[in-house]
Coordinates of C-alpha atoms in Angstrom, one line a residue:
Chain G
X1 CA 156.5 33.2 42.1
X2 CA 160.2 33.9 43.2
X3 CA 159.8 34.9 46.8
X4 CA 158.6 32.4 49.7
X5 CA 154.6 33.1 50.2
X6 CA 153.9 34.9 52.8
X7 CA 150.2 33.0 53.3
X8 CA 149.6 29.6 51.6
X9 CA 146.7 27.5 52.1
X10 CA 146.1 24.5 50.5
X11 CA 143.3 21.4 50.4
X12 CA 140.7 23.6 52.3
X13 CA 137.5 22.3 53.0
X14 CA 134.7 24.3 54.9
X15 CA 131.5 25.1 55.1
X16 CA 128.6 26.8 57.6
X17 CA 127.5 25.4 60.7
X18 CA 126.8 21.8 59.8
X19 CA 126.0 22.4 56.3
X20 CA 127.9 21.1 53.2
X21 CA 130.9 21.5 52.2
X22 CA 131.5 24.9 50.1
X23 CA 135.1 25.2 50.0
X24 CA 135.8 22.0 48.8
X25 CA 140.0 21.6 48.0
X26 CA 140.2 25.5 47.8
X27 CA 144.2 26.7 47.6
X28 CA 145.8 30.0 47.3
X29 CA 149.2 31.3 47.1
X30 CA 150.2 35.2 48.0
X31 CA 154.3 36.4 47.6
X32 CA 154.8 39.3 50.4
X33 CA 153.6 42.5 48.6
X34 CA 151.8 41.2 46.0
X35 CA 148.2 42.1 45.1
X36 CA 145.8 38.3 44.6
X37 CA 142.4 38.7 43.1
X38 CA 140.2 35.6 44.0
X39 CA 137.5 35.2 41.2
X40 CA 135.2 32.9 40.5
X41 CA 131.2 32.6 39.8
X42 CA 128.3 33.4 42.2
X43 CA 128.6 30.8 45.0
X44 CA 132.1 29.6 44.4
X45 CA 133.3 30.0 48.2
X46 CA 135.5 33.3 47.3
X47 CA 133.9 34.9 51.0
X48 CA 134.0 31.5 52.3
X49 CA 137.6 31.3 51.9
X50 CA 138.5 34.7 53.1
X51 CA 136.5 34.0 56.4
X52 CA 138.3 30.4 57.0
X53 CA 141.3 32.4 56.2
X54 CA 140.3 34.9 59.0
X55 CA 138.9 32.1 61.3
X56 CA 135.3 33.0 61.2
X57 CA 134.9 29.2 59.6
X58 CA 136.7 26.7 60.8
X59 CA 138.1 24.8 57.8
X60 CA 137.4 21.0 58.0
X61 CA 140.4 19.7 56.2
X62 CA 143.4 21.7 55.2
X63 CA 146.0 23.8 56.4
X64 CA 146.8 27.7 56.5
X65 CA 150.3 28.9 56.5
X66 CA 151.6 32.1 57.3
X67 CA 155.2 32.4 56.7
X68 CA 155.5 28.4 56.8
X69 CA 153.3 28.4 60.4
X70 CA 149.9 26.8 60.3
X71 CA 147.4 28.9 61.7
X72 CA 144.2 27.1 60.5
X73 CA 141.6 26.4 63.6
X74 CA 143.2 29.4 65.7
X75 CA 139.9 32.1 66.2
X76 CA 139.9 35.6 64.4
X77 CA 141.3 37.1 67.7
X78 CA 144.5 34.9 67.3
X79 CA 144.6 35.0 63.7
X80 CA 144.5 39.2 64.2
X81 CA 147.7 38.4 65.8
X82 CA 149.1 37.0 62.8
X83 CA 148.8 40.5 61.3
X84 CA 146.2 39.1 58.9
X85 CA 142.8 41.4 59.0
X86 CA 139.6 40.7 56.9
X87 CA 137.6 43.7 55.9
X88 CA 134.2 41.4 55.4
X89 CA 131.5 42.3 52.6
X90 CA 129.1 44.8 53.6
X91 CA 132.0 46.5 55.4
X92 CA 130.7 45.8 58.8
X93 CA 131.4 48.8 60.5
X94 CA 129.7 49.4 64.0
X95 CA 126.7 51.9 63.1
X96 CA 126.1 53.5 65.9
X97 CA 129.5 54.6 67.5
X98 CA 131.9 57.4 66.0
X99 CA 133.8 57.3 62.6
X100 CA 136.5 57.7 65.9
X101 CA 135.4 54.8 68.1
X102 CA 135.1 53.0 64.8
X103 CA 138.8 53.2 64.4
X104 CA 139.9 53.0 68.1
X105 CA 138.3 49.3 67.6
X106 CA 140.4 48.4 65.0
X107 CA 143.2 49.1 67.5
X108 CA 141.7 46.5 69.9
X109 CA 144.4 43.7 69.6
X110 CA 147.4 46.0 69.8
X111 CA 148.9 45.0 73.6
X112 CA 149.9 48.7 73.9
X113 CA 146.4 50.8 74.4
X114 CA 148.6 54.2 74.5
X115 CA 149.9 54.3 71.2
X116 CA 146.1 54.1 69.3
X117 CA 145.6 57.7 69.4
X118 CA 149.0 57.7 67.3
X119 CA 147.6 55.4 65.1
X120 CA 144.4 56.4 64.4
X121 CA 145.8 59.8 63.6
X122 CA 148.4 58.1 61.1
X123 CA 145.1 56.3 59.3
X124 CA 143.3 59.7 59.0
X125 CA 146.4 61.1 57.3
X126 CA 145.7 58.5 54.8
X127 CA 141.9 59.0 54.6
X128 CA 141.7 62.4 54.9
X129 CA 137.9 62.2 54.9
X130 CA 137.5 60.4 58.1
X131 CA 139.2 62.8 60.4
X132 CA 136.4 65.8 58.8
X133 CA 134.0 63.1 60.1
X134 CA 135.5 61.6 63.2
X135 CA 132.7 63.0 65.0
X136 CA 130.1 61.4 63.0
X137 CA 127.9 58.0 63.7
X138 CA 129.6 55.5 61.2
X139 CA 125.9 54.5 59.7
X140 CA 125.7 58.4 58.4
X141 CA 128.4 58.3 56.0
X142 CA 128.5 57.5 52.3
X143 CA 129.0 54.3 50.9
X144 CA 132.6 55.1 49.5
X145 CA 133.5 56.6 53.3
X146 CA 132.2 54.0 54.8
X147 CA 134.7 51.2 52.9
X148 CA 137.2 54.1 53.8
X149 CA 136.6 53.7 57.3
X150 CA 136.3 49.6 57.2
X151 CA 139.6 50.0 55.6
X152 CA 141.1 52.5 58.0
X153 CA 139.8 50.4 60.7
X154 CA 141.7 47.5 59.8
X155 CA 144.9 49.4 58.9
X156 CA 144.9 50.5 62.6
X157 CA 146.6 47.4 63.3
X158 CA 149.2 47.7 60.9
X159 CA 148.6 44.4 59.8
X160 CA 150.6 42.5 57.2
X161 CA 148.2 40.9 55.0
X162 CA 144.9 42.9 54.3
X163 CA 141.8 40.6 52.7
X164 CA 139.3 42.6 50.8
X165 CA 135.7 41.3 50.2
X166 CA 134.1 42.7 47.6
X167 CA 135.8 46.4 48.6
X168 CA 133.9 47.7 45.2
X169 CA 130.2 46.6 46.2
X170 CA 127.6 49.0 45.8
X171 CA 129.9 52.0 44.8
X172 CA 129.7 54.2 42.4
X173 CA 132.5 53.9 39.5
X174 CA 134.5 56.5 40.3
X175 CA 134.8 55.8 43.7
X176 CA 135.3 52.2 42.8
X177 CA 139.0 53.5 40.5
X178 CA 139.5 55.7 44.0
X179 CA 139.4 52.7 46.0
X180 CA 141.6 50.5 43.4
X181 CA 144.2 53.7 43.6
X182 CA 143.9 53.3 47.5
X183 CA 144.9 49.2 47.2
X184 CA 148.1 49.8 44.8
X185 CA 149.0 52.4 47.9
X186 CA 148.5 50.0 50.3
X187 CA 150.7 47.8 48.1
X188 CA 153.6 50.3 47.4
X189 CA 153.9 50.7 51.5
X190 CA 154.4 47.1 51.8
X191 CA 151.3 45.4 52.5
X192 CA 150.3 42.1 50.7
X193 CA 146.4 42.5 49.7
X194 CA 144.0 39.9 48.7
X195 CA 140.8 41.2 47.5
X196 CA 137.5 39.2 46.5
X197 CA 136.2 40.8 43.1
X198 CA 132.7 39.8 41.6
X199 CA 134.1 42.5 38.8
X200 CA 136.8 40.0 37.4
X201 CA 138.2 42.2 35.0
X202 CA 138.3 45.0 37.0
X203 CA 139.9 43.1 40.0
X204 CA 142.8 41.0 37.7
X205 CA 143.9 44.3 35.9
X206 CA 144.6 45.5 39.3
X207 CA 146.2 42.5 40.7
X208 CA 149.3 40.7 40.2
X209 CA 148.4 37.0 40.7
X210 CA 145.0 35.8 40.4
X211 CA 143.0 32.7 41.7
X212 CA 140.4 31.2 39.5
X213 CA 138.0 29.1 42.4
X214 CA 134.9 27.3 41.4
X215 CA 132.7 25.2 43.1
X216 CA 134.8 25.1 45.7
X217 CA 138.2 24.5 44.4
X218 CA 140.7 26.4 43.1
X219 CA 140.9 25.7 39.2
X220 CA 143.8 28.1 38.3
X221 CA 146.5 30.3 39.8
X222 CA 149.1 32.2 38.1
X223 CA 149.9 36.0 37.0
X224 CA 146.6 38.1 36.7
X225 CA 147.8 39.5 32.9
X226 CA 148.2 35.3 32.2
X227 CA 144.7 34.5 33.5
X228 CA 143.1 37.8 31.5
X229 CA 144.8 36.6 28.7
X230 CA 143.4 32.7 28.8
X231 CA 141.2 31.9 26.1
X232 CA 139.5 29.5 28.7
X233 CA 139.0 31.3 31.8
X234 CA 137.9 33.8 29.7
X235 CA 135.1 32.4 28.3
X236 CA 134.4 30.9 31.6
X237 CA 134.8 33.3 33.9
X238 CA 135.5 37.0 32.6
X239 CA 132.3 37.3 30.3
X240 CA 131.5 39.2 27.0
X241 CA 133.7 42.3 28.6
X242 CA 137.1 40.2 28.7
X243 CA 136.0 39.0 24.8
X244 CA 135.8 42.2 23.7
X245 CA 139.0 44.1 25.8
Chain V
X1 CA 100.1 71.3 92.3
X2 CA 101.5 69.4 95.4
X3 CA 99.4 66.0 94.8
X4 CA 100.9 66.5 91.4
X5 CA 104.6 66.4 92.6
X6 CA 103.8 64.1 95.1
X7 CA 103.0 61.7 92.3
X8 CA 106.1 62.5 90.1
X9 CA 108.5 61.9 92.8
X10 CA 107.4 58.4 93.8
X11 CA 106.9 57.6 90.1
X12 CA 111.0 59.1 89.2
X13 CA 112.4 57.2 92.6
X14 CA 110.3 53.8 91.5
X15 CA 111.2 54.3 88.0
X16 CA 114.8 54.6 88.7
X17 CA 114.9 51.6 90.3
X18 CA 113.1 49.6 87.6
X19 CA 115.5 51.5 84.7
X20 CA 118.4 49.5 87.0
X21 CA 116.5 45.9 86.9
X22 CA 116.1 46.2 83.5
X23 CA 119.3 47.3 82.3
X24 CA 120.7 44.1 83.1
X25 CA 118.4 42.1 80.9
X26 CA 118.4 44.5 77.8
X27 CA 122.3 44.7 78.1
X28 CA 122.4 41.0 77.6
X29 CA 119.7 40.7 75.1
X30 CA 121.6 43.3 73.5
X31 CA 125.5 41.6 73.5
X32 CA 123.8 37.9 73.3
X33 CA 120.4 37.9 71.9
X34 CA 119.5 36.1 75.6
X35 CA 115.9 36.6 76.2
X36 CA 116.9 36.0 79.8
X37 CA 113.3 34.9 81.4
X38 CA 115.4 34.2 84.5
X39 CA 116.2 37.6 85.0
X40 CA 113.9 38.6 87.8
X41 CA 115.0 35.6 89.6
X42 CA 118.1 36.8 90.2
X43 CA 116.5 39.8 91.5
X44 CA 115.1 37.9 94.0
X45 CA 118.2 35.9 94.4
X46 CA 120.1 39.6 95.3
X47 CA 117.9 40.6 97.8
X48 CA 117.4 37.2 99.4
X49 CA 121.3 37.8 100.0
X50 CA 120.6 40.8 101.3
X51 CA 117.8 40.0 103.4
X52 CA 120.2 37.2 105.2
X53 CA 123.0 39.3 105.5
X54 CA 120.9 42.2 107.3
X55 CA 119.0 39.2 109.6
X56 CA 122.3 37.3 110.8
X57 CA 124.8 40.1 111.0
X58 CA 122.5 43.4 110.8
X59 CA 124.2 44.1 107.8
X60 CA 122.7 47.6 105.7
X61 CA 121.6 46.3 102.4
X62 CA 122.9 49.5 100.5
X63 CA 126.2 48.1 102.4
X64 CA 125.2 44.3 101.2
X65 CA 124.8 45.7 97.9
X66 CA 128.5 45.2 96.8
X67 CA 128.4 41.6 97.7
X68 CA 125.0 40.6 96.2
X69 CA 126.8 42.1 92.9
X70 CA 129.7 40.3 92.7
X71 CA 128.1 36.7 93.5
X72 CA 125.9 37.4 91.0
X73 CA 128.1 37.8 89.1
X74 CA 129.7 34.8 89.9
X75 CA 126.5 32.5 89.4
X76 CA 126.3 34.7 85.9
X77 CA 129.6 33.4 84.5
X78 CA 129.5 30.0 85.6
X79 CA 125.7 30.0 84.7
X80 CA 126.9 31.4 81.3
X81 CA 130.1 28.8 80.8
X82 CA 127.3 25.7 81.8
X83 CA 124.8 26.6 80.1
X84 CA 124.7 28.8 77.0
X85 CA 128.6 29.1 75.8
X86 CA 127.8 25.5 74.2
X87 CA 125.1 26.7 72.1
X88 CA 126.0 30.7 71.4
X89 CA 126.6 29.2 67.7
X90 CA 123.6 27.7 67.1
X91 CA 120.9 29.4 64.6
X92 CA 118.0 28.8 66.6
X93 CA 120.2 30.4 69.4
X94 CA 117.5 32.8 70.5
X95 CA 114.7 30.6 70.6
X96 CA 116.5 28.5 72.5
X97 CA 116.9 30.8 75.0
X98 CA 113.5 31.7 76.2
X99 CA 113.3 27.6 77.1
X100 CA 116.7 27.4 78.6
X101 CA 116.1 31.0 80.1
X102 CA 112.8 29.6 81.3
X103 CA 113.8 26.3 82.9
X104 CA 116.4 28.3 84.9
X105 CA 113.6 31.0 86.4
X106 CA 111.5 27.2 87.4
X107 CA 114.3 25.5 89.2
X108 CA 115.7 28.4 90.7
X109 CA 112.2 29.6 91.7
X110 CA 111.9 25.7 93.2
X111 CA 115.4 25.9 94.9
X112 CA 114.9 29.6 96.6
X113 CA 111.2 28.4 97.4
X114 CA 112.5 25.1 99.0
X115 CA 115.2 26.8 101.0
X116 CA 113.3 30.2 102.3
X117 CA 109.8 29.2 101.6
X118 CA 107.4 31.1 99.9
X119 CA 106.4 33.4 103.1
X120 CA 106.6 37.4 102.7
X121 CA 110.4 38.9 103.3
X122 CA 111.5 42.5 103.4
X123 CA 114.9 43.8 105.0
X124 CA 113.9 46.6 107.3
X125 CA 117.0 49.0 108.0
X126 CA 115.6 52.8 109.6
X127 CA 114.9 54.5 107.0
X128 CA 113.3 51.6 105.0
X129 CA 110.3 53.8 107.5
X130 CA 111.9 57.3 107.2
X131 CA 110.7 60.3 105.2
X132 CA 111.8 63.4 104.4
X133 CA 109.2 66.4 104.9
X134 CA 110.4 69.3 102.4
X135 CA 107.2 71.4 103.0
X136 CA 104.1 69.5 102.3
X137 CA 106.2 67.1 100.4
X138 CA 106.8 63.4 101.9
X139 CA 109.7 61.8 100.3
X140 CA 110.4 58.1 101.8
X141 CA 114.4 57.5 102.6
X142 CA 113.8 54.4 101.2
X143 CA 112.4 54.5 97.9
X144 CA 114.7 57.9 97.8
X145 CA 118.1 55.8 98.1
X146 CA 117.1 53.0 96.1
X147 CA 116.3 55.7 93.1
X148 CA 119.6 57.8 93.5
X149 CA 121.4 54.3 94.2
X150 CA 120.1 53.1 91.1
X151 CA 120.8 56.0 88.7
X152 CA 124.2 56.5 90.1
X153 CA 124.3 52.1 88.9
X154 CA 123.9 53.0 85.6
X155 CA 125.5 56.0 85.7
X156 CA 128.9 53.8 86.2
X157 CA 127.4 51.1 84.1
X158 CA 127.3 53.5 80.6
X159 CA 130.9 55.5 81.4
X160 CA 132.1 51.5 81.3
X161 CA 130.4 50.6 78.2
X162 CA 131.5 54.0 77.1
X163 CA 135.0 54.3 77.9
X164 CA 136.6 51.0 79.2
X165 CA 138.2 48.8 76.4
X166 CA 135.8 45.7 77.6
X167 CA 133.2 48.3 77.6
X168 CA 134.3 49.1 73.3
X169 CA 134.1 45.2 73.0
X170 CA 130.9 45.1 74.6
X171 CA 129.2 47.7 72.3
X172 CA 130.8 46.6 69.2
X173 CA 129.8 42.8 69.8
X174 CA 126.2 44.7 70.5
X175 CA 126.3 45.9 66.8
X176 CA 128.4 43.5 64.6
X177 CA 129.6 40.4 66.4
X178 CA 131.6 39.2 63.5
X179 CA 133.0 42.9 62.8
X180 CA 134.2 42.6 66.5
X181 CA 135.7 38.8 66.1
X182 CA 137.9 40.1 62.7
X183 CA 138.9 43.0 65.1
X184 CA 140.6 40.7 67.9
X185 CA 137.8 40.6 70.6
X186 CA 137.1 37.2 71.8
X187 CA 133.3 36.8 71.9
X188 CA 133.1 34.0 74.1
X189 CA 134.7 36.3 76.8
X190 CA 132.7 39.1 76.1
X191 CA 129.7 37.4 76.4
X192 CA 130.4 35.4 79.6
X193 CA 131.4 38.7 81.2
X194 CA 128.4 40.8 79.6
X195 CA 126.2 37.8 81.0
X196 CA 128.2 37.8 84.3
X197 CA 127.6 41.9 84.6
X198 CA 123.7 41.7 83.7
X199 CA 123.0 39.1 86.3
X200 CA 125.1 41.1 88.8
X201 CA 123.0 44.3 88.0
X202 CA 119.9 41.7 89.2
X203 CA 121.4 41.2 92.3
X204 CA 122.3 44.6 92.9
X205 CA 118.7 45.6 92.1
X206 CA 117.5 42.8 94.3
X207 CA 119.4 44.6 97.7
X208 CA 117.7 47.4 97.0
X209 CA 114.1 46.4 96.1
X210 CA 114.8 44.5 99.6
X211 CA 113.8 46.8 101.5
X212 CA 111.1 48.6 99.3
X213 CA 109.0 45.4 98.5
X214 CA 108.3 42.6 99.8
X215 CA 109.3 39.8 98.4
X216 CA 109.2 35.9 97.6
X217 CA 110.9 33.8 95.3
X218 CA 107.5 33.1 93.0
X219 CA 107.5 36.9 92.9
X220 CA 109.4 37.1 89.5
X221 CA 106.5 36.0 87.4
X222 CA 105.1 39.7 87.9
X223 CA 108.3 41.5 87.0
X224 CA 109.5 39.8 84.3
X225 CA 106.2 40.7 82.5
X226 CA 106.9 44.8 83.9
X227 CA 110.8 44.1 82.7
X228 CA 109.4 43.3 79.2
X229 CA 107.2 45.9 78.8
X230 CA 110.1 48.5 80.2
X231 CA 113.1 47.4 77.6
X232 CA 110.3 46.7 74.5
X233 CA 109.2 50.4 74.8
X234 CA 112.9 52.1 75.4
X235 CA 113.8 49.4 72.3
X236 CA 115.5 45.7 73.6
X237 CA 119.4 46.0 73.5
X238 CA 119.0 50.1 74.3
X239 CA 120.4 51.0 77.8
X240 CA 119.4 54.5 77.1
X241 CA 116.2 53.0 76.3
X242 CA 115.9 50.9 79.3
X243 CA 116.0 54.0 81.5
X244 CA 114.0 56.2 79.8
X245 CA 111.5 53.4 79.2
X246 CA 111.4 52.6 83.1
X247 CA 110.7 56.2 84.5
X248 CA 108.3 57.1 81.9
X249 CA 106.2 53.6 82.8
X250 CA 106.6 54.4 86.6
X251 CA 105.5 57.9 86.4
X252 CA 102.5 57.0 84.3
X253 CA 101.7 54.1 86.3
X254 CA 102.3 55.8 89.4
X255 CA 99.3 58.6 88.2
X256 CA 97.1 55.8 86.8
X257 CA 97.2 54.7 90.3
X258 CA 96.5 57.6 91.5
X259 CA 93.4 58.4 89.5
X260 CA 92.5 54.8 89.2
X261 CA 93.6 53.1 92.1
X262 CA 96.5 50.9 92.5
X263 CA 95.0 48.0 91.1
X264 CA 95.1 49.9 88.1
X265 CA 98.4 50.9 87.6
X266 CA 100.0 47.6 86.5
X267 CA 97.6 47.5 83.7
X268 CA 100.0 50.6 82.8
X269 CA 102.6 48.2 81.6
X270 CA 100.8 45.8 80.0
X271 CA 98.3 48.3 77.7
X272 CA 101.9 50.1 76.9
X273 CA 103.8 46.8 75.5
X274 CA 100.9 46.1 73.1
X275 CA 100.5 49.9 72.0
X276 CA 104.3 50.1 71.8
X277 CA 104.0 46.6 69.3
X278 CA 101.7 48.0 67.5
X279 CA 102.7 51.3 66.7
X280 CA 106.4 51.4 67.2
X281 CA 107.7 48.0 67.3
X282 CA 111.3 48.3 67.3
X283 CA 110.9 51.1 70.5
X284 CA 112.1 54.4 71.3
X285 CA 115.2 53.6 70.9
X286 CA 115.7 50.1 69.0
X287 CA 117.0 50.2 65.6
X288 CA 114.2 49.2 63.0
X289 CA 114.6 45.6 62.1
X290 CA 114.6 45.8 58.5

């Protein structure tokens, strides 16, 4: 990795309320612009360590850098600041307001409330869908609109660093390559992405560097075409597909 | 045709009233997941406010309303801060809450009883008495005021939720707190101020039922069961709900006691909440729990 990372985070340990630990020595590295993949088993702590990332969990040992800063134990409404937004699995959008008021809470944080509209307008540029369905309760669109708007919500901010749980959950396949097309986007404007793939394959050959985490710790980091490549990991982790590709 | 009316319109003006003490309890169920079993004593807390304000200083409690709101208020926050802020993490956070919730309603209850005493209050400003005669129609001042007073509440309380940036917060914490924590709003706020707002509503309900009822401070053990039965029908967390849930109960009860006699008409509330949990558990306007 030639440039400075523009988020680090390294030793983390963290877990649920006051349950065990499930990130256990977890560490990630992300250059400005690049697109990570975080893989791993069922269970390994890849949402875990988005949401310590984001400050939903506070991690227990560890720190988080952004630029060189720590910003571990700061909330999510100080981390936002950070221009770091989490769009968490499920997409979490609010069901019952507007695919509008949806996006005019993704402009929450900004200190100036007058330029949203602006904003909002320049995400529905991107996702041409949501401004046909501004009007619309968030709960009535499809599942590929609705990762559209969780997406657009958090672009609103113009944040930085963009984390992406599971973003191809529960979609069909070609919306899942549309949504793949709409990361490298993302990427060519600038944006550093790190998305959470349960499809490993699919995730690394859309990713530049990839993190292999299990059980907790991160077992392997380096260029996504590397780890693909990796006799080991692939065996391990990237099933009969990986064999066979 | 006229006994009929008659009905209606002290069922609407009592119904309006209730849709306001309940919309401060199924706001904060809604934000917090508080089953706040103290909320009626705050009620009582508001009008006993009012009820001094308008014995020492002849103060009108539609005038004393604006104060019993904001030290409600006050008492909501720090009540909130002391007492739940610790715990809003917690799993069994609900549960805990009808306890906590419940010890609050006792030693308020105990505190108002051992400063006022139990005895039989009511403010009594000139139209608490006064009607208006629109032909054979008789619609008391009082009850009249308190039900526009009230609607016009809400009214303000819904173009907040609807429009103000807390109000965004408020509604998006409602319907995915941690989608609202990765968006930038601080929770802890939110809640304290949601908390602060819902016991404020009490208080402003309390000046107003001050001079409709009568009223003592072991008086909240009736209303918090009507309160339950008005937010479970409109659906718990559902202002819309709350109100539509309150005037429909009032107007029935209102011609239950009419046809029945008064004794009657709280039954109204009661039978609803278990046909309502029987047959449509989630409420009017809830959202199913899945």
């Amino acid at each position: 990795m030639t440039n400075p990372p523009i988020l680090e985070a390294k030793g983390i340990k963290a877990g649920y309320d006051r349950g065990p630990d499930i990130l256990d020595g977890a560490n990630l590295t992300v250059s400005p612009g690049q697109i990570l993949c975080i893989i791993g088993p069922n269970g390994a702590g890849k949402s875990t360590l988005l949401k310590t990332i984001a400050g939903l969990i506070k991690a227990r040992e560890g720190t988080i850098l952004r630029d060189g800063r720590p910003i571990e134990g700061l909330r999510p409404d100080q981390v936002i600041k950070h221009g770091i937004c989490l769009v968490p699995q499920e997409r979490a959008l609010f069901p019952t307001m507007t695919v509008r008021e949806n996006l005019r809470m993704g402009g929450y944080a900004l200190e100036n409330q007058n330029i949203i509209d602006e904003r909002i307008e320049d995400v529905m540029a991107t996702f041409p869908v949501l401004k046909d369905r501004s009007g619309q309760l968030a709960r009535s669109l499809s599942g590929g609109e609705q990762q559209m708007l969780a997406m657009g919500r958090c672009l609103v901010l113009k944040p930085e660093i963009v984390m992406l749980d599971e973003p191809s959950l529960g979609l069909a396949p070609k919306i899942v390559r549309q949504m793949f097309e709409i990361i490298h986007m993302l990427r060519d404007r600038g944006l550093t992405i790190i998305t959470v793939e349960q499809n490993a394959v699919m995730g690394l050959e859309n990713a530049d560097w990839g993190c292999v985490l299990d059980l907790g710790k991160t077992l392997f980091e380096g260029p996504a075409d590397k780890i693909i490549q990796d006799d080991r990991i692939r065996e391990l982790y990237l099933g009969k597909r990986a064999k066979s590709a | 045709m006229m006994e009929f009316l008659q009905i209606l319109i002290f069922g609407l003006a009592l119904g309006g009233v209730y849709a306001l003490m309940a919309s401060g309890l199924t706001l904060v169920f809604g934000v917090m997941k508080i089953i706040n079993l103290a909320h009626p004593i705050f009620i009582i807390a508001g009008a006993y406010i009012s009820y001094w304000l308008f014995k020492l200083f002849g103060l009108d409690p539609i005038l004393s309303l604006p104060i019993a709101f904001v030290s409600m208020f006050c008492i909501g926050v720090a009540l909130y801060k002391l007492v739940f802020q610790r715990e809003a993490g917690n799993p069994k956070f609900i549960e805990m809450t009808v306890l906590l919730t419940f010890a609050i309603a006792l030693s308020v209850d105990g505190f108002l009883g051992f400063l006022f005493s139990n005895t039989h209050r009511v403010t009594s400003p000139s139209y608490s008495t006064d009607a208006y005669i629109i032909g054979e129609l008789f619609v008391p001042k009082g009850q009249f005021y308190a039900g526009t007073i009230s609607i016009v509440l809400i009214m303000i309380l819904w173009l907040f939720l609807r429009f103000s940036k807390i109000g965004y917060a408020i509604r998006a914490t409602t319907q995915n707190r941690d989608a609202a924590q990765l968006l930038g709003v601080n929770v802890a706020y939110v809640s304290t101020i949601t908390f602060g707002i819902g016991i404020a509503l009490a208080g402003a309900s309390g000046a107003l039922i001050s001079f409709i009822f009568s009223f003592f401070p072991a008086k909240h053990w009736e209303w918090i069961a009507i309160l339950m039965s008005l937010i479970v029908l409109g659906g718990m967390g559902s202002l819309l709900g709350a109100v539509v849930g309150s005037i429909l109960l009032a107007v029935i009860a209102a011609f239950v006691g009419d046809v029945f006699g008064p004794t009657w008409s709280t039954m109204t509330f009661f039978l609803s909440l278990f046909v309502i949990l029987l047959v449509r558990p989630q409420g009017l306007f809830g959202e199913k729990i899945e």
